[in-house]
């Protein structure tokens, strides 16, 4: 089964949300207290997805606010360098800083992220900085859940969704739940369900859908029953190494298995998955193939040091699908 997009558009995907800095422990397999050096990469889930999409050949753009400093300039230059249109990236004028994510890699199974996100520039994107003339040029608007955590970014994203819907742009909601940016899970559930109900495609882990539903140990069947009463016609629920499911409103279910790989760290899996899944879908491949692309891309990124720089090419993904073993659970 294929998913249809409006073909009469200049951009394939415009992502909205944060573009930040990842500082990944250079010496890994130890706690961060013992890490002396970190390698700098562009990070932030929607930025990673835009980078992954652009490296795969999609025409990508980005809407977000960046700090007026060395980090902000590094982010813009890097993203432009990988082919992303950065003309709608706004430079903060009020002294807000770039979000930083220090990543700890204790072992392939035990990874964590220490975030510095106090008063970060990305959450100051204002509704007036979101333009209809830009959004309407894309097939897809990719919305990151974290951008809903605070005003004015929250209203900027709600405006972007409204403009997308008015202009035949598919809204794809990546739940991207990061607890530290939110006041409470109740608040997250309110905004997640509000946006999920208006989206065309919703992608998240089982745990993230639980946050959306303000529930524990939720069932995929209940999630899709709820979402298919609203706008979504495709829902992707990820279960880590156990693979992922895509549910279509027409009643079909597709399963994607994870691929065996030499894991270095686990973060970055979700962003690489989303970029390759969307690449495949937008390039006209069927949903089953798109799940393979997502899983293959994730298995490549978890075997590498970064989440953005490590994003694979189409050739790498296709070679992996042809040769790697799937994880059966
Ligand atoms: N250890 C692993 N080995 C191989 N593939 C993996 C592994 N972990 C995750 N994946 C692949 O990545 C996909 C997404 O993973 P997961 O459900 O953990 O997303 P996520 O929690 O959004 O990721 P992130 O850690 O980036 O936030 C899975 O469906 C699977 O295909
Ligand atoms: O999303 C973030 O803010 C941090 C990411 O860039 C980080 O690499 C990660 O967690 C990816 O899943």
XYZ file of C-alpha atoms and ligand atoms in Angstrom:
372
model
C 0.000 0.000 0.000
C 1.298 3.453 -0.947
C 0.710 6.760 0.790
C -0.188 9.692 -1.460
C 1.333 13.167 -1.285
C 0.586 16.348 -3.187
C 3.177 16.150 -5.985
C 2.871 19.768 -7.032
C 5.319 21.069 -4.391
C 8.874 22.373 -4.411
C 9.949 20.912 -1.041
C 9.422 17.333 0.060
C 9.617 18.084 3.748
C 9.813 21.113 6.015
C 10.588 20.350 9.653
C 9.682 22.705 12.488
C 11.218 22.741 15.956
C 14.642 22.646 17.531
C 18.069 22.637 15.963
C 20.620 22.243 18.736
C 24.033 20.859 19.600
C 24.846 17.285 20.616
C 28.067 16.748 22.560
C 28.662 13.023 22.392
C 31.178 11.433 24.767
C 34.323 10.799 22.726
C 35.563 8.220 25.217
C 32.637 5.882 25.589
C 31.805 2.752 27.567
C 32.226 4.764 30.779
C 30.115 7.132 32.873
C 30.131 10.790 31.895
C 31.988 11.703 35.085
C 34.997 9.999 33.506
C 34.543 11.494 30.045
C 37.008 14.277 29.321
C 36.199 15.061 25.692
C 33.035 15.366 23.667
C 32.524 15.559 19.912
C 30.222 18.247 18.621
C 27.399 17.526 16.175
C 24.202 19.245 15.143
C 21.339 17.661 17.090
C 17.701 18.046 18.049
C 15.200 15.561 16.736
C 13.583 17.628 13.913
C 16.999 18.915 12.776
C 18.283 15.325 12.706
C 15.255 14.256 10.665
C 15.775 17.119 8.196
C 19.471 16.209 7.894
C 18.678 12.523 7.387
C 16.029 13.345 4.772
C 18.321 15.706 2.892
C 21.159 13.169 2.849
C 18.713 10.693 1.315
C 17.934 13.151 -1.456
C 14.693 14.774 -0.277
C 14.355 18.528 -0.726
C 14.195 19.663 2.895
C 13.620 22.963 4.653
C 13.636 23.970 8.298
C 11.693 26.421 10.458
C 13.230 27.173 13.839
C 14.913 29.780 15.996
C 18.640 29.622 16.591
C 20.896 31.566 18.939
C 22.868 34.530 17.625
C 26.196 33.005 18.581
C 28.891 30.564 17.447
C 26.645 27.533 18.097
C 23.731 29.034 16.176
C 25.989 29.844 13.220
C 27.527 26.350 13.279
C 24.037 24.803 13.155
C 22.874 26.963 10.248
C 26.082 26.391 8.257
C 26.032 22.636 8.833
C 22.380 22.291 7.854
C 22.855 24.453 4.753
C 25.933 22.397 3.915
C 23.937 19.164 3.778
C 21.474 20.785 1.386
C 18.712 22.002 3.711
C 16.996 25.279 2.876
C 17.672 27.431 5.955
C 15.965 30.595 4.698
C 13.207 30.226 7.334
C 15.579 29.738 10.246
C 15.194 32.779 12.466
C 18.044 34.265 14.487
C 17.160 35.070 18.077
C 17.637 38.728 19.050
C 17.020 38.417 22.800
C 20.125 36.594 23.968
C 18.605 33.102 24.241
C 21.039 30.219 24.033
C 21.392 27.048 22.009
C 20.137 23.830 23.614
C 22.927 21.387 24.449
C 22.655 17.613 24.774
C 25.579 15.842 26.439
C 25.316 12.161 25.709
C 26.642 9.462 27.990
C 27.490 6.093 26.481
C 28.117 3.698 29.383
C 27.516 0.625 27.281
C 25.549 -0.135 24.096
C 22.501 -0.771 26.283
C 22.999 2.001 28.821
C 22.954 5.432 27.246
C 21.529 8.658 28.573
C 21.284 12.307 27.664
C 22.016 15.231 29.942
C 20.170 18.220 28.536
C 20.872 21.918 29.015
C 17.643 23.494 27.834
C 17.034 26.443 30.153
C 15.576 29.363 28.149
C 16.681 27.904 24.824
C 16.265 29.874 21.600
C 14.223 27.171 19.836
C 11.304 27.546 22.265
C 11.088 31.271 21.440
C 9.987 30.779 17.832
C 6.960 33.108 17.540
C 3.799 32.648 15.451
C 4.687 35.800 13.475
C 7.891 34.006 12.363
C 5.967 31.194 10.653
C 5.020 32.054 7.074
C 2.255 30.567 4.981
C 4.172 31.244 1.749
C 6.960 28.969 2.963
C 4.885 26.131 4.415
C 2.625 25.870 1.385
C 5.626 24.984 -0.806
C 6.074 21.577 0.881
C 4.535 18.125 0.599
C 5.052 17.516 4.311
C 5.270 19.552 7.516
C 7.180 17.515 10.114
C 6.222 18.576 13.639
C 8.291 17.671 16.666
C 6.402 17.176 19.953
C 9.019 19.002 22.017
C 8.244 22.247 20.174
C 4.814 22.166 21.864
C 6.287 22.272 25.350
C 6.272 26.047 25.828
C 4.908 29.282 24.427
C 5.540 30.971 22.043
C 6.954 27.933 20.187
C 3.713 26.055 20.957
C 1.559 28.659 19.198
C 4.055 28.928 16.325
C 3.674 25.186 15.704
C -0.119 25.295 16.027
C -0.141 28.083 13.440
C 2.138 26.064 11.140
C -0.216 23.066 11.367
C -3.180 25.246 10.531
C -1.372 26.696 7.498
C -0.306 23.240 6.352
C -3.858 21.931 6.498
C -5.144 24.917 4.535
C -2.582 24.335 1.785
C -2.711 20.587 1.178
C 0.519 19.921 3.106
C 0.525 16.606 5.019
C 1.132 17.064 8.743
C 3.424 14.409 10.168
C 3.679 14.451 13.954
C 6.786 12.869 15.533
C 5.903 12.639 19.214
C 9.559 13.145 20.272
C 8.783 13.221 23.993
C 11.511 14.788 26.159
C 10.203 14.988 29.725
C 12.516 17.784 30.965
C 10.910 20.439 28.737
C 7.391 19.826 30.072
C 5.714 20.911 33.315
C 3.735 17.682 33.699
C 2.632 14.608 31.768
C -0.977 15.864 31.994
C 0.048 19.008 30.109
C 1.902 16.934 27.501
C -1.126 14.695 26.988
C -3.346 17.720 26.290
C -1.101 19.120 23.543
C -0.060 15.768 22.116
C -3.644 14.640 21.639
C -4.674 18.053 20.264
C -1.962 17.890 17.583
C -2.209 14.138 16.927
C -5.931 14.510 16.224
C -5.152 17.114 13.526
C -2.220 15.278 11.933
C -2.219 12.989 8.900
C 0.526 10.684 10.144
C 1.619 10.130 13.758
C 4.940 8.440 14.587
C 6.141 7.523 18.074
C 7.280 4.808 20.425
C 4.730 2.822 22.414
C 5.826 4.786 25.530
C 5.298 8.100 23.750
C 1.770 7.115 22.735
C 1.158 6.277 26.407
C 2.177 9.835 27.267
C -0.216 11.160 24.603
C -3.024 9.052 26.093
C -1.973 9.792 29.691
C -2.079 6.032 30.207
C 0.178 3.167 31.282
C 0.831 0.016 29.233
C -1.494 1.152 26.451
C -2.453 -1.117 23.591
C -1.842 -0.282 19.947
C -5.423 -1.301 19.096
C -6.835 1.335 21.467
C -4.457 3.991 20.148
C -5.478 3.494 16.542
C -9.170 3.241 17.441
C -8.860 6.655 19.020
C -6.703 8.315 16.340
C -8.644 6.955 13.367
C -11.741 8.761 14.691
C -9.840 11.965 13.843
C -7.558 13.145 10.959
C -4.750 10.540 10.995
C -4.841 7.872 8.326
C -1.443 6.334 9.149
C -0.040 5.625 12.614
C 3.453 4.226 13.218
C 4.165 2.699 16.628
C 7.775 1.730 17.424
C 8.755 -0.967 19.883
C 12.570 -0.617 19.949
C 14.436 -3.795 18.937
C 11.102 -5.585 18.763
C 10.420 -3.599 15.585
C 7.580 -1.335 14.547
C 4.032 -1.366 13.202
C 2.310 0.872 10.683
C -1.477 0.960 10.882
C -3.475 2.361 7.964
C -6.985 3.718 8.451
C -8.099 1.435 5.598
C -7.565 -1.471 8.033
C -4.175 -2.804 6.941
C -1.334 -3.410 9.412
C 2.324 -3.693 8.431
C 5.202 -4.886 10.591
C 8.851 -3.854 10.293
C 11.568 -5.860 11.990
C 14.752 -4.360 13.425
C 18.076 -5.391 11.859
C 20.951 -6.936 13.804
C 23.854 -4.547 14.144
C 26.892 -3.749 16.288
C 25.270 -1.207 18.610
C 27.484 1.636 19.857
C 24.676 3.695 21.440
C 20.910 3.674 21.254
C 20.002 7.326 20.771
C 19.439 8.600 17.258
C 17.405 5.500 16.404
C 14.093 7.340 16.270
C 15.295 10.251 14.122
C 17.088 8.080 11.582
C 14.062 5.792 11.454
C 11.727 8.742 10.767
C 13.890 10.268 8.037
C 14.282 7.029 6.074
C 10.655 5.963 6.596
C 9.506 9.327 5.246
C 12.043 9.271 2.413
C 10.656 5.934 1.249
C 7.038 7.004 1.607
C 7.575 10.316 -0.216
C 9.519 8.545 -2.987
C 6.468 6.394 -3.677
C 7.581 3.141 -2.054
C 4.950 1.058 -0.274
C 4.484 1.191 3.493
C 6.098 -2.208 4.059
C 9.244 -1.064 2.240
C 9.201 2.235 4.140
C 9.280 0.295 7.437
C 12.361 -1.567 6.172
C 14.076 1.690 5.231
C 13.326 3.173 8.669
C 14.611 0.114 10.526
C 17.721 -0.178 8.345
C 18.599 3.481 8.752
C 18.177 3.195 12.537
C 20.381 0.125 12.707
C 23.126 2.046 10.862
C 22.894 5.104 13.122
C 22.920 3.117 16.399
C 26.196 1.569 15.233
C 27.805 5.030 14.833
C 28.826 7.850 17.113
C 26.392 10.614 16.181
C 22.713 11.061 15.379
C 23.061 13.580 12.526
C 26.454 13.129 10.828
C 25.853 9.348 10.843
C 22.668 9.530 8.776
C 23.080 7.015 5.918
C 22.744 7.242 2.156
C 20.121 5.347 0.148
C 22.854 2.962 -1.059
C 23.902 2.108 2.524
C 20.279 1.484 3.497
C 19.589 -0.715 0.484
C 22.777 -2.722 1.007
C 21.853 -3.306 4.623
C 18.319 -4.437 3.754
C 19.804 -6.874 1.230
C 22.392 -8.339 3.588
C 21.535 -7.894 7.288
C 19.673 -10.358 9.470
C 16.494 -9.193 11.159
C 16.010 -9.482 14.912
C 13.249 -11.954 15.662
C 11.476 -11.552 18.986
N 19.453 -1.845 19.393
C 18.936 -1.725 18.179
N 19.414 -2.464 17.152
C 18.870 -2.371 15.903
N 17.849 -1.537 15.602
C 17.328 -0.782 16.590
C 17.839 -0.831 17.925
N 17.109 0.035 18.676
C 16.198 0.591 17.863
N 16.315 0.104 16.614
C 15.500 0.446 15.440
O 15.099 1.789 15.563
C 13.672 1.890 15.561
C 13.267 2.998 16.478
O 13.760 2.704 17.778
P 13.059 3.166 19.096
O 11.698 2.570 19.160
O 14.003 2.859 20.205
O 12.923 4.725 18.811
P 13.147 5.984 19.726
O 12.937 5.642 21.165
O 12.318 7.058 19.114
O 14.680 6.308 19.504
P 15.579 7.418 20.249
O 16.411 6.622 21.193
O 16.349 8.020 19.146
O 14.672 8.406 20.936
C 13.162 0.509 15.977
O 11.877 0.283 15.470
C 14.233 -0.398 15.377
O 13.961 -0.670 14.027
O 16.766 15.423 20.213
C 17.641 15.966 20.874
O 17.512 17.082 21.367
C 18.944 15.237 21.102
C 19.308 14.515 19.867
O 19.972 15.268 18.951
C 20.076 13.293 20.238
O 21.038 12.992 19.315
C 19.087 12.233 20.358
O 18.611 11.964 21.398
C 18.597 11.605 19.138
O 17.566 10.718 19.454
